[in-house]
Coordinates of N, CA and C in Angstrom, one line a residue:
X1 N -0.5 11.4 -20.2 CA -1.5 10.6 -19.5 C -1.8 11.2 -18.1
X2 N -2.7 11.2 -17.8 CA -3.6 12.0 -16.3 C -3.0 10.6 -15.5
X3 N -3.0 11.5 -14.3 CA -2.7 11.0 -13.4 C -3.8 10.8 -12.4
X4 N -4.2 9.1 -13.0 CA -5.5 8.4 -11.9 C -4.7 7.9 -10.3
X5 N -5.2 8.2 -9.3 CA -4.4 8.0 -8.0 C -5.5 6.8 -7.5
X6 N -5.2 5.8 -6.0 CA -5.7 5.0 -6.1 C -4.7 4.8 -4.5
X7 N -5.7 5.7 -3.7 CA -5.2 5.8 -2.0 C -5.6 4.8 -1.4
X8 N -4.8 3.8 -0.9 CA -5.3 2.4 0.0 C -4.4 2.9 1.3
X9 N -5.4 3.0 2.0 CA -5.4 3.1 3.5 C -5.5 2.3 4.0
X10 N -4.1 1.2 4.9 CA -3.8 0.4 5.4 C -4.1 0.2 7.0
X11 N -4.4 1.5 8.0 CA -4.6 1.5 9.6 C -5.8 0.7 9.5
X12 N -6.1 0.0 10.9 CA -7.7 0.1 11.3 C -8.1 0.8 11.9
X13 N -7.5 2.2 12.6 CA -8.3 2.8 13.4 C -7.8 4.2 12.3
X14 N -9.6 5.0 12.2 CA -9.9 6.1 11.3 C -9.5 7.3 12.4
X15 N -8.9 7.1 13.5 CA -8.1 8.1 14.5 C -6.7 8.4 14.3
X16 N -6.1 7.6 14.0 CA -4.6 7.5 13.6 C -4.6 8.4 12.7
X17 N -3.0 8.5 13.0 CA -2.5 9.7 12.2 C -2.0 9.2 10.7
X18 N -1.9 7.6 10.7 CA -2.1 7.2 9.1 C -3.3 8.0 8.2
X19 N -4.3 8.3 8.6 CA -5.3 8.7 8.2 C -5.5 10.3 7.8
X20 N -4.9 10.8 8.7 CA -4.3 12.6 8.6 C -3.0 12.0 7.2
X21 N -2.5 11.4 7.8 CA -1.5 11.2 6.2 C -1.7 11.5 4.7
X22 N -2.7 10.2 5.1 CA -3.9 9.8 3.8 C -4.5 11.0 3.5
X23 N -5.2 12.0 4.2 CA -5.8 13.2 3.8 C -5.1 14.0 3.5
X24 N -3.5 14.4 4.0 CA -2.7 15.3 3.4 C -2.4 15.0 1.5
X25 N -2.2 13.7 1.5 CA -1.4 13.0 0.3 C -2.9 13.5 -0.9
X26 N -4.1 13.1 -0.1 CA -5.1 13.4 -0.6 C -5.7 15.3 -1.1
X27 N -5.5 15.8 -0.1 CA -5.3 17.0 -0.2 C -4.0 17.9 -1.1
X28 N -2.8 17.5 -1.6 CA -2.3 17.5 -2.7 C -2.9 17.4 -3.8
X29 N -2.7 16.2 -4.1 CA -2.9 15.5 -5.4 C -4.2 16.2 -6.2
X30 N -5.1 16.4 -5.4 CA -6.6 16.9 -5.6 C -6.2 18.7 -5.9
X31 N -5.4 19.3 -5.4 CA -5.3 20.7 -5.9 C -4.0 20.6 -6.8
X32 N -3.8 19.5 -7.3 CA -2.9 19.3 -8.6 C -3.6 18.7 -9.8
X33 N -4.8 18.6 -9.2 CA -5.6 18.2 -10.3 C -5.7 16.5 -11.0
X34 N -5.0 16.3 -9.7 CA -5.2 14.4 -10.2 C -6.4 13.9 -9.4
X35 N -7.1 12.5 -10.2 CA -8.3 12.0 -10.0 C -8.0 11.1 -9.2
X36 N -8.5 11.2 -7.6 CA -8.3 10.1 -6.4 C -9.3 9.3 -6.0
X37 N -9.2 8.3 -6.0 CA -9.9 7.1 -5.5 C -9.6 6.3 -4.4
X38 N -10.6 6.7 -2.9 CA -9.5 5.7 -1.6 C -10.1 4.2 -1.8
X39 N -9.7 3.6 -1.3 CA -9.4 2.4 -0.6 C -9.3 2.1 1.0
X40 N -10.3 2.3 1.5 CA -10.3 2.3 3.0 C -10.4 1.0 3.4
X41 N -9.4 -0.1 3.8 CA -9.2 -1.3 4.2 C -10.0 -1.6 5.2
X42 N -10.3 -0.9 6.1 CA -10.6 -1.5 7.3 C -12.4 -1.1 6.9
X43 N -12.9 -0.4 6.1 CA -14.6 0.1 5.7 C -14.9 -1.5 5.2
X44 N -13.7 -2.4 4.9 CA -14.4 -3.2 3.7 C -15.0 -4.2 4.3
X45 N -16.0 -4.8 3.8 CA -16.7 -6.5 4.3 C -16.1 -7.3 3.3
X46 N -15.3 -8.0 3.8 CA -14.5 -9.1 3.5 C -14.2 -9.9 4.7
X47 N -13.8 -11.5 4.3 CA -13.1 -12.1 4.7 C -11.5 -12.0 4.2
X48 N -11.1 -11.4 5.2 CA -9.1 -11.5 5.2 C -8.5 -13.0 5.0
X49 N -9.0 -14.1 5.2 CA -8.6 -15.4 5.0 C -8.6 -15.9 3.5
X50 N -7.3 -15.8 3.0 CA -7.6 -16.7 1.6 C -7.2 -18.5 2.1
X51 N -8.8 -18.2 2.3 CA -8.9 -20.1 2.9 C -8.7 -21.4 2.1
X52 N -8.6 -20.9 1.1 CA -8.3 -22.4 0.1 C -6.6 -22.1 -0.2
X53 N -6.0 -21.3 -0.3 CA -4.8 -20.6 -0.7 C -4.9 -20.3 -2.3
X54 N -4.4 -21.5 -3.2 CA -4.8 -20.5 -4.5 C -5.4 -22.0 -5.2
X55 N -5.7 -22.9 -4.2 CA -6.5 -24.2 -4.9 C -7.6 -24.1 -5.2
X56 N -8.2 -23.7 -4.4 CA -10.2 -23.3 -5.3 C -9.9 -21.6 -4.8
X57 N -10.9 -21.2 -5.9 CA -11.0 -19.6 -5.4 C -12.5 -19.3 -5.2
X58 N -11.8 -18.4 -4.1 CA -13.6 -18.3 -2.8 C -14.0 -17.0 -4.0
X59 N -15.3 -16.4 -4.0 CA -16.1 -16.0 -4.9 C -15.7 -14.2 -3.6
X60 N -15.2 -13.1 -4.8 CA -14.9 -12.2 -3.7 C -16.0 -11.3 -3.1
X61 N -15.9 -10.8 -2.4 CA -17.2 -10.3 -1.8 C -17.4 -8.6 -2.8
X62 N -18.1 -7.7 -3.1 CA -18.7 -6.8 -3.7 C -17.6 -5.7 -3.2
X63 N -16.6 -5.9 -2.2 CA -16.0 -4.4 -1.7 C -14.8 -4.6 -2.3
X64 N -14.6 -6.1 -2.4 CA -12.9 -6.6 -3.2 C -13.4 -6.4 -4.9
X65 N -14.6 -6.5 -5.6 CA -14.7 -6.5 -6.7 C -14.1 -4.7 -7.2
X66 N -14.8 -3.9 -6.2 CA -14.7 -2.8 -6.2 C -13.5 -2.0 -6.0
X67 N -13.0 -2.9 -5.4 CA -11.9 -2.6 -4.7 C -10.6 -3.1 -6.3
X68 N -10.9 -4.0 -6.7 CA -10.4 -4.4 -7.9 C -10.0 -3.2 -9.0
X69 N -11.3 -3.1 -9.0 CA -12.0 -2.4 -10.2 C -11.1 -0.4 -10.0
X70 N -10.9 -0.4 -8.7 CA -10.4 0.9 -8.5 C -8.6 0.5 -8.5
X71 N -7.9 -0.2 -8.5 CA -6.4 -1.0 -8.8 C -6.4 -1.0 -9.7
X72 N -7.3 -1.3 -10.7 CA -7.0 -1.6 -12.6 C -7.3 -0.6 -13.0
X73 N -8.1 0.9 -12.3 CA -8.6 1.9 -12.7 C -7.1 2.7 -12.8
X74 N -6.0 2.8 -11.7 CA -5.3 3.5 -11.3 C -4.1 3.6 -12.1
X75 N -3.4 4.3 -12.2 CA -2.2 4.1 -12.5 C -0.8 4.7 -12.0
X76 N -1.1 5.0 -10.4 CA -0.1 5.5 -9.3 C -1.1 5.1 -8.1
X77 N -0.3 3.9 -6.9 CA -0.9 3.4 -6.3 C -0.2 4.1 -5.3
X78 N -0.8 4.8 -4.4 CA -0.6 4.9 -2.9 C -0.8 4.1 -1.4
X79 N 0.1 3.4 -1.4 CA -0.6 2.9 0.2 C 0.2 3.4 1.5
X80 N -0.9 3.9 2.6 CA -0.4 4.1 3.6 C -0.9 3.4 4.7
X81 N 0.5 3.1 5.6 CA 0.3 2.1 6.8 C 0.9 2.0 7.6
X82 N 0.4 1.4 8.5 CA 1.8 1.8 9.8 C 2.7 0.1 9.9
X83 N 3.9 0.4 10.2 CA 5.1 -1.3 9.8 C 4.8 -1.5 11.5
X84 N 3.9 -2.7 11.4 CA 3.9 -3.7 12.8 C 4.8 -4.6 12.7
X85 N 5.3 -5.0 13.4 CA 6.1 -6.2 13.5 C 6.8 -6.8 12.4
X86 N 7.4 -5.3 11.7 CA 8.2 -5.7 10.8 C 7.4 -6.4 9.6
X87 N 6.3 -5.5 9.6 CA 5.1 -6.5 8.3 C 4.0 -5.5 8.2
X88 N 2.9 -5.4 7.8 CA 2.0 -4.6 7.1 C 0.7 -4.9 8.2
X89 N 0.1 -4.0 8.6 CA -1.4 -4.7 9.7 C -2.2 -6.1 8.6
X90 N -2.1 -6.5 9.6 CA -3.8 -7.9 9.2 C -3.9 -8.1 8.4
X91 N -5.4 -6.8 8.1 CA -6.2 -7.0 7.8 C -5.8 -6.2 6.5
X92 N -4.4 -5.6 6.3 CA -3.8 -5.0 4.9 C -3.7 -6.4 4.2
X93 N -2.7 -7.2 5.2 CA -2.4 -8.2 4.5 C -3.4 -9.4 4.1
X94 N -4.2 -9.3 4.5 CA -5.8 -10.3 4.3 C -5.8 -9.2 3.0
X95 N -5.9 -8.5 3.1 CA -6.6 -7.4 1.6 C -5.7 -7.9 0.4
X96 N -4.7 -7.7 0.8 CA -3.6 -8.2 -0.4 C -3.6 -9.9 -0.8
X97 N -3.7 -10.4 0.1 CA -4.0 -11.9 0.0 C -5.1 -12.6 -1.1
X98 N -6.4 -11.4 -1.0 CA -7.5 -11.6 -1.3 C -7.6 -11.0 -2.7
X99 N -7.0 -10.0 -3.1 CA -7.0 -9.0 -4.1 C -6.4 -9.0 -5.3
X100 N -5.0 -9.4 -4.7 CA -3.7 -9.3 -5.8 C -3.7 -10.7 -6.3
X101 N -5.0 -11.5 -6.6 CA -4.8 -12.9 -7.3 C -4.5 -13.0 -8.5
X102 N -3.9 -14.6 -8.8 CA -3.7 -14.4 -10.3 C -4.9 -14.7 -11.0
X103 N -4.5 -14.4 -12.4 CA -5.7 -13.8 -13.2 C -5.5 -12.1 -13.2
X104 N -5.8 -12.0 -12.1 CA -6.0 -9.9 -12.0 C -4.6 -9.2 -11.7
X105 N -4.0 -9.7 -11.0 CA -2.2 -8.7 -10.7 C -1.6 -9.6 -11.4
X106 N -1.2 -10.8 -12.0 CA -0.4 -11.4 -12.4 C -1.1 -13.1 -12.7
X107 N -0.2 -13.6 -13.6 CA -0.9 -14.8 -14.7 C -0.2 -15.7 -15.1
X108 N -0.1 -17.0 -13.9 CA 0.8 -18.3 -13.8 C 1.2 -18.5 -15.3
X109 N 2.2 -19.0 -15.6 CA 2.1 -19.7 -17.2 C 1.8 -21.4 -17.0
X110 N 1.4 -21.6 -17.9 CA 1.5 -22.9 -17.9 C 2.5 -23.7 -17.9
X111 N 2.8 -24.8 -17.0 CA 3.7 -25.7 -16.8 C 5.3 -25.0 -16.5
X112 N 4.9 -23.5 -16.0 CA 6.2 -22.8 -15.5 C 6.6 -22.4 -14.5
X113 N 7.5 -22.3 -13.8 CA 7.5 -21.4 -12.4 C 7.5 -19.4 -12.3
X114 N 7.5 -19.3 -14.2 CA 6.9 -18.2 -14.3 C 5.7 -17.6 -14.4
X115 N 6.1 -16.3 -14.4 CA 4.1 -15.6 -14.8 C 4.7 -14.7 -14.9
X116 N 3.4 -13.8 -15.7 CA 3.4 -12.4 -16.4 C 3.0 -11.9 -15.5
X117 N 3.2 -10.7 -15.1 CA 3.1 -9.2 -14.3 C 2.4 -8.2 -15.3
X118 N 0.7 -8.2 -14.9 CA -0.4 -7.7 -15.2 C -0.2 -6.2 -14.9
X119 N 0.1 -5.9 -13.7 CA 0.4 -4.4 -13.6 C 1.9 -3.5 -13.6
X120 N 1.9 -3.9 -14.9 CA 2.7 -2.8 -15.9 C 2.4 -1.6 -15.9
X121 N 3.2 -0.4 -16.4 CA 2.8 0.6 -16.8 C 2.0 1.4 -15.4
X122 N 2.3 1.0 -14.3 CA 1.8 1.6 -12.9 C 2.9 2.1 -12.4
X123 N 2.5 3.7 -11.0 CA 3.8 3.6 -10.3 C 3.3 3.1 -9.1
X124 N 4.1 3.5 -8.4 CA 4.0 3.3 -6.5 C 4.4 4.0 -6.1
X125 N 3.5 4.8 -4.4 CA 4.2 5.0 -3.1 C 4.0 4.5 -2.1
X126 N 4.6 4.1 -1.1 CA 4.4 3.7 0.1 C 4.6 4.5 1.1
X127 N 3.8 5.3 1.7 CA 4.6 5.6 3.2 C 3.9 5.3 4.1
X128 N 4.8 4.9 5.0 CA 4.5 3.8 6.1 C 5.4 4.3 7.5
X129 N 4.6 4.3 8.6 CA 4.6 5.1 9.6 C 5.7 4.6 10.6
X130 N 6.5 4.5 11.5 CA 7.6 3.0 12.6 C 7.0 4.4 13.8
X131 N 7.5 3.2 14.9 CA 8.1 3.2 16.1 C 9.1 3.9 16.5
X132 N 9.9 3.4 15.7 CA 11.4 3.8 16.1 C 12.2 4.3 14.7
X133 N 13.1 4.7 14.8 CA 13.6 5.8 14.1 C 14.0 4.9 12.4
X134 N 14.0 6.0 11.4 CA 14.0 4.9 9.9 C 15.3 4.5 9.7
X135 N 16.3 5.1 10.2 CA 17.6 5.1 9.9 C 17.5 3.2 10.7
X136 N 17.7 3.0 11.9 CA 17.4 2.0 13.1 C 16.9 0.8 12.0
X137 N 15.8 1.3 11.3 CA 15.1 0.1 11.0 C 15.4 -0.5 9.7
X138 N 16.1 0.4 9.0 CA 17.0 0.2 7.9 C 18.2 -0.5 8.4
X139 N 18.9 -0.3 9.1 CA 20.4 -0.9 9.1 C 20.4 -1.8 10.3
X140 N 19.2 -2.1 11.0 CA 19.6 -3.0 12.3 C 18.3 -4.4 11.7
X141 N 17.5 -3.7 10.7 CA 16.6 -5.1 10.6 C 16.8 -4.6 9.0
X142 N 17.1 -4.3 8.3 CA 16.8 -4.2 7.2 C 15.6 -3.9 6.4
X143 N 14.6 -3.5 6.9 CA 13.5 -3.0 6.6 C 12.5 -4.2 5.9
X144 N 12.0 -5.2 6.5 CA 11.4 -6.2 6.1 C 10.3 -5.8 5.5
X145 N 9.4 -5.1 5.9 CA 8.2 -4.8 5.5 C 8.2 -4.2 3.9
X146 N 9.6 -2.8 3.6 CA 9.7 -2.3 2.4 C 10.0 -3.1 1.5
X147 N 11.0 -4.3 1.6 CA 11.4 -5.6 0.4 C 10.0 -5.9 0.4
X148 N 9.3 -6.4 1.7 CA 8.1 -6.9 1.0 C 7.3 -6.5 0.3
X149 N 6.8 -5.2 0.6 CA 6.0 -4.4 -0.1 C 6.6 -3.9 -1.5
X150 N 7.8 -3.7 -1.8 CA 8.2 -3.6 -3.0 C 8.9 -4.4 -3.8
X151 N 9.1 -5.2 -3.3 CA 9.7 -6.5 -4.5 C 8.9 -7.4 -4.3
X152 N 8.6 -7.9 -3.1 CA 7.8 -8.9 -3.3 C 6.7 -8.8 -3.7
X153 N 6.0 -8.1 -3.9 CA 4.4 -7.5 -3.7 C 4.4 -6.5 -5.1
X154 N 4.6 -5.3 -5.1 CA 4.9 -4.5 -5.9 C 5.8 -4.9 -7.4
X155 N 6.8 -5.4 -6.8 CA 7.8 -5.6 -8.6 C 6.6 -6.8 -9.2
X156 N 6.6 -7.6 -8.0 CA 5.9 -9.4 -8.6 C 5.2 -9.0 -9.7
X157 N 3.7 -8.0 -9.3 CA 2.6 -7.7 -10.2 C 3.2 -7.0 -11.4
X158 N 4.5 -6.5 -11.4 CA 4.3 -5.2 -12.0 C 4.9 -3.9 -11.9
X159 N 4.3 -3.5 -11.4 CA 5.1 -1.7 -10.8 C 6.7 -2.0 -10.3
X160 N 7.0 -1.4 -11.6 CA 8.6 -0.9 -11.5 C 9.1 -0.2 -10.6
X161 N 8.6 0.9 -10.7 CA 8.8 2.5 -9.8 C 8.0 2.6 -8.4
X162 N 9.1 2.0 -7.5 CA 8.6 2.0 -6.2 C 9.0 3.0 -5.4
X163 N 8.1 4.5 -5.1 CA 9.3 5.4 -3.8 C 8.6 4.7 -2.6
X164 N 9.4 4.9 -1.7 CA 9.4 4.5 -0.6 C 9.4 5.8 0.6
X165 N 8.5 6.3 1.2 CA 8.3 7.6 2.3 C 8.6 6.7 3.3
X166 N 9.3 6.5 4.3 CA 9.2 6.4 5.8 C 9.1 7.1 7.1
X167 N 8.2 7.4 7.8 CA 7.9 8.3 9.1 C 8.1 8.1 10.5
X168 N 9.3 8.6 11.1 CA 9.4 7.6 12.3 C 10.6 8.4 13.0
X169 N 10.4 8.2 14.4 CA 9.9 7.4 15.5 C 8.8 8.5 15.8
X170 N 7.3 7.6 15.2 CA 6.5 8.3 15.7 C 6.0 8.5 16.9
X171 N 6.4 7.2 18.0 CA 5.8 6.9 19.2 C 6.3 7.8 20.1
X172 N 6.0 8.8 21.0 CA 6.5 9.9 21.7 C 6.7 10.9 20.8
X173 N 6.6 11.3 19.7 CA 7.1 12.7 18.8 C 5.7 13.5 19.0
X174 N 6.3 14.6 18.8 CA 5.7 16.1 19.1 C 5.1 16.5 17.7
X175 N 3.7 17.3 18.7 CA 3.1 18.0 17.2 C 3.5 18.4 16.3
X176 N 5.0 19.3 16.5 CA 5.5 19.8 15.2 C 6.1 19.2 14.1
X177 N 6.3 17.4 14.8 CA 7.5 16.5 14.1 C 6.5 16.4 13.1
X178 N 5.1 16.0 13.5 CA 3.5 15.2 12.8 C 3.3 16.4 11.8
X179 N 3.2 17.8 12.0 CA 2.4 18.5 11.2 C 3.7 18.8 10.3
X180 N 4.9 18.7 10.6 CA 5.7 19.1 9.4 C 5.8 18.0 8.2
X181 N 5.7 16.3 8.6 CA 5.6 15.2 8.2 C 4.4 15.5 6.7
X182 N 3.1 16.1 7.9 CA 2.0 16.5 7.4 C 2.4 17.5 5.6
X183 N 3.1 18.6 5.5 CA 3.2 19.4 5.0 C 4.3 18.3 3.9
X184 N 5.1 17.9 4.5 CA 5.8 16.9 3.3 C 4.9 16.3 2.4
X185 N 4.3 15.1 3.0 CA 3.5 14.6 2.7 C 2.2 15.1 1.6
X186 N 1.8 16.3 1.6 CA 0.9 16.8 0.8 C 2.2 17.4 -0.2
X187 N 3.4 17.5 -0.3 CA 3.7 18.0 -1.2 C 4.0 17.0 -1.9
X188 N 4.5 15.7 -1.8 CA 4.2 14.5 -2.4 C 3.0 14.3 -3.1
X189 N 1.4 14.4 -2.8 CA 0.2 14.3 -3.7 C 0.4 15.3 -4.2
X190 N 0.9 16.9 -4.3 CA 0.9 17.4 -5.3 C 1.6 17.3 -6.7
X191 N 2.5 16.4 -6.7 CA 3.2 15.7 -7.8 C 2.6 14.2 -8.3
X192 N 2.1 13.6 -6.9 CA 1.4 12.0 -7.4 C 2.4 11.0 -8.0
X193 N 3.9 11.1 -6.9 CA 4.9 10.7 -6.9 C 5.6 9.7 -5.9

């Protein structure tokens, strides 16, 4: 099976070096010959509010349809983002709120506290940018954002095979720390791993 990729870009600012990431991971994959598809979170017109929660469902706007349509297309999902407050930005998590509904990532059963996980047969990578050092964020907070992102979020729907990339302390690091990060990183899209 070819390997369809399906790059969700989690920053809002198209300056950040999440975005140099995204192009590295992108720049791989693409000279390994896999078919990429981004996901620019912050490009999209949407409402981030899932305002009824899951009691009526708001009609999604044309960039979430699309945005759908490139998730079901995929079958190795990349997201990259930077861990705010121990959690994913905003307007990621407005994206996910909005996106990963049931019906499309997963499918209540009737009269159960279970459901089926729609996205089977998918992988995952995350890498996600810190502040402060990964080792730090692993063993003094336990890494809240990666459980979230991969059990709660990731296993829920589906995808088994979660790696996990962490980049950090990026706040005060030197060019060489970023451009070698950089060179990792692209050798990761050239596997689509």
């Amino acid at each position: 099976m070819s390997k369809r990729v399906a790059l969700i870009i989690g920053h809002p600012d198209k300056k950040s070096y999440n975005f140099a990431i995204a192009k590295a991971y992108k720049k791989g994959a693409e000279s390994s010959g896999f078919e990429i598809r981004e996901i620019i979170i912050q490009d999209l017109n949407f409402n981030p509010n899932l305002q009824f929660g899951y009691r009526k469902r708001t009609d999604l706007e044309p960039d979430l349809l699309k945005s759908q349509e490139i998730l079901k297309w995929a079958n190795h999902l990349v997201w990259v983002y930077p861990v705010w407050w121990g959690s994913v930005p905003a307007i990621m998590k407005g994206f996910l709120d909005r996106v990963l509904l049931p019906g499309f990532a997963f499918s209540k059963r009737k009269d159960s506290i279970w459901w089926d996980k729609l996205f089977t047969n998918k992988t995952a990578r995350i890498i996600c940018t810190l502040d402060q050092p990964s080792w730090y964020y692993k063993w003094f907070y336990s890494s809240p954002s990666h459980k979230a992102m991969k059990k709660l979020t990731m296993n829920f729907i589906g995808v088994k095979k979660v790696r996990i990339t962490t980049i950090g302390p990026l706040r005060l690091s030197k060019e060489n720390f970023r451009a070698k990060w950089l060179k990792k990183v692209e050798k990761l899209g050239l596997m689509a791993k």
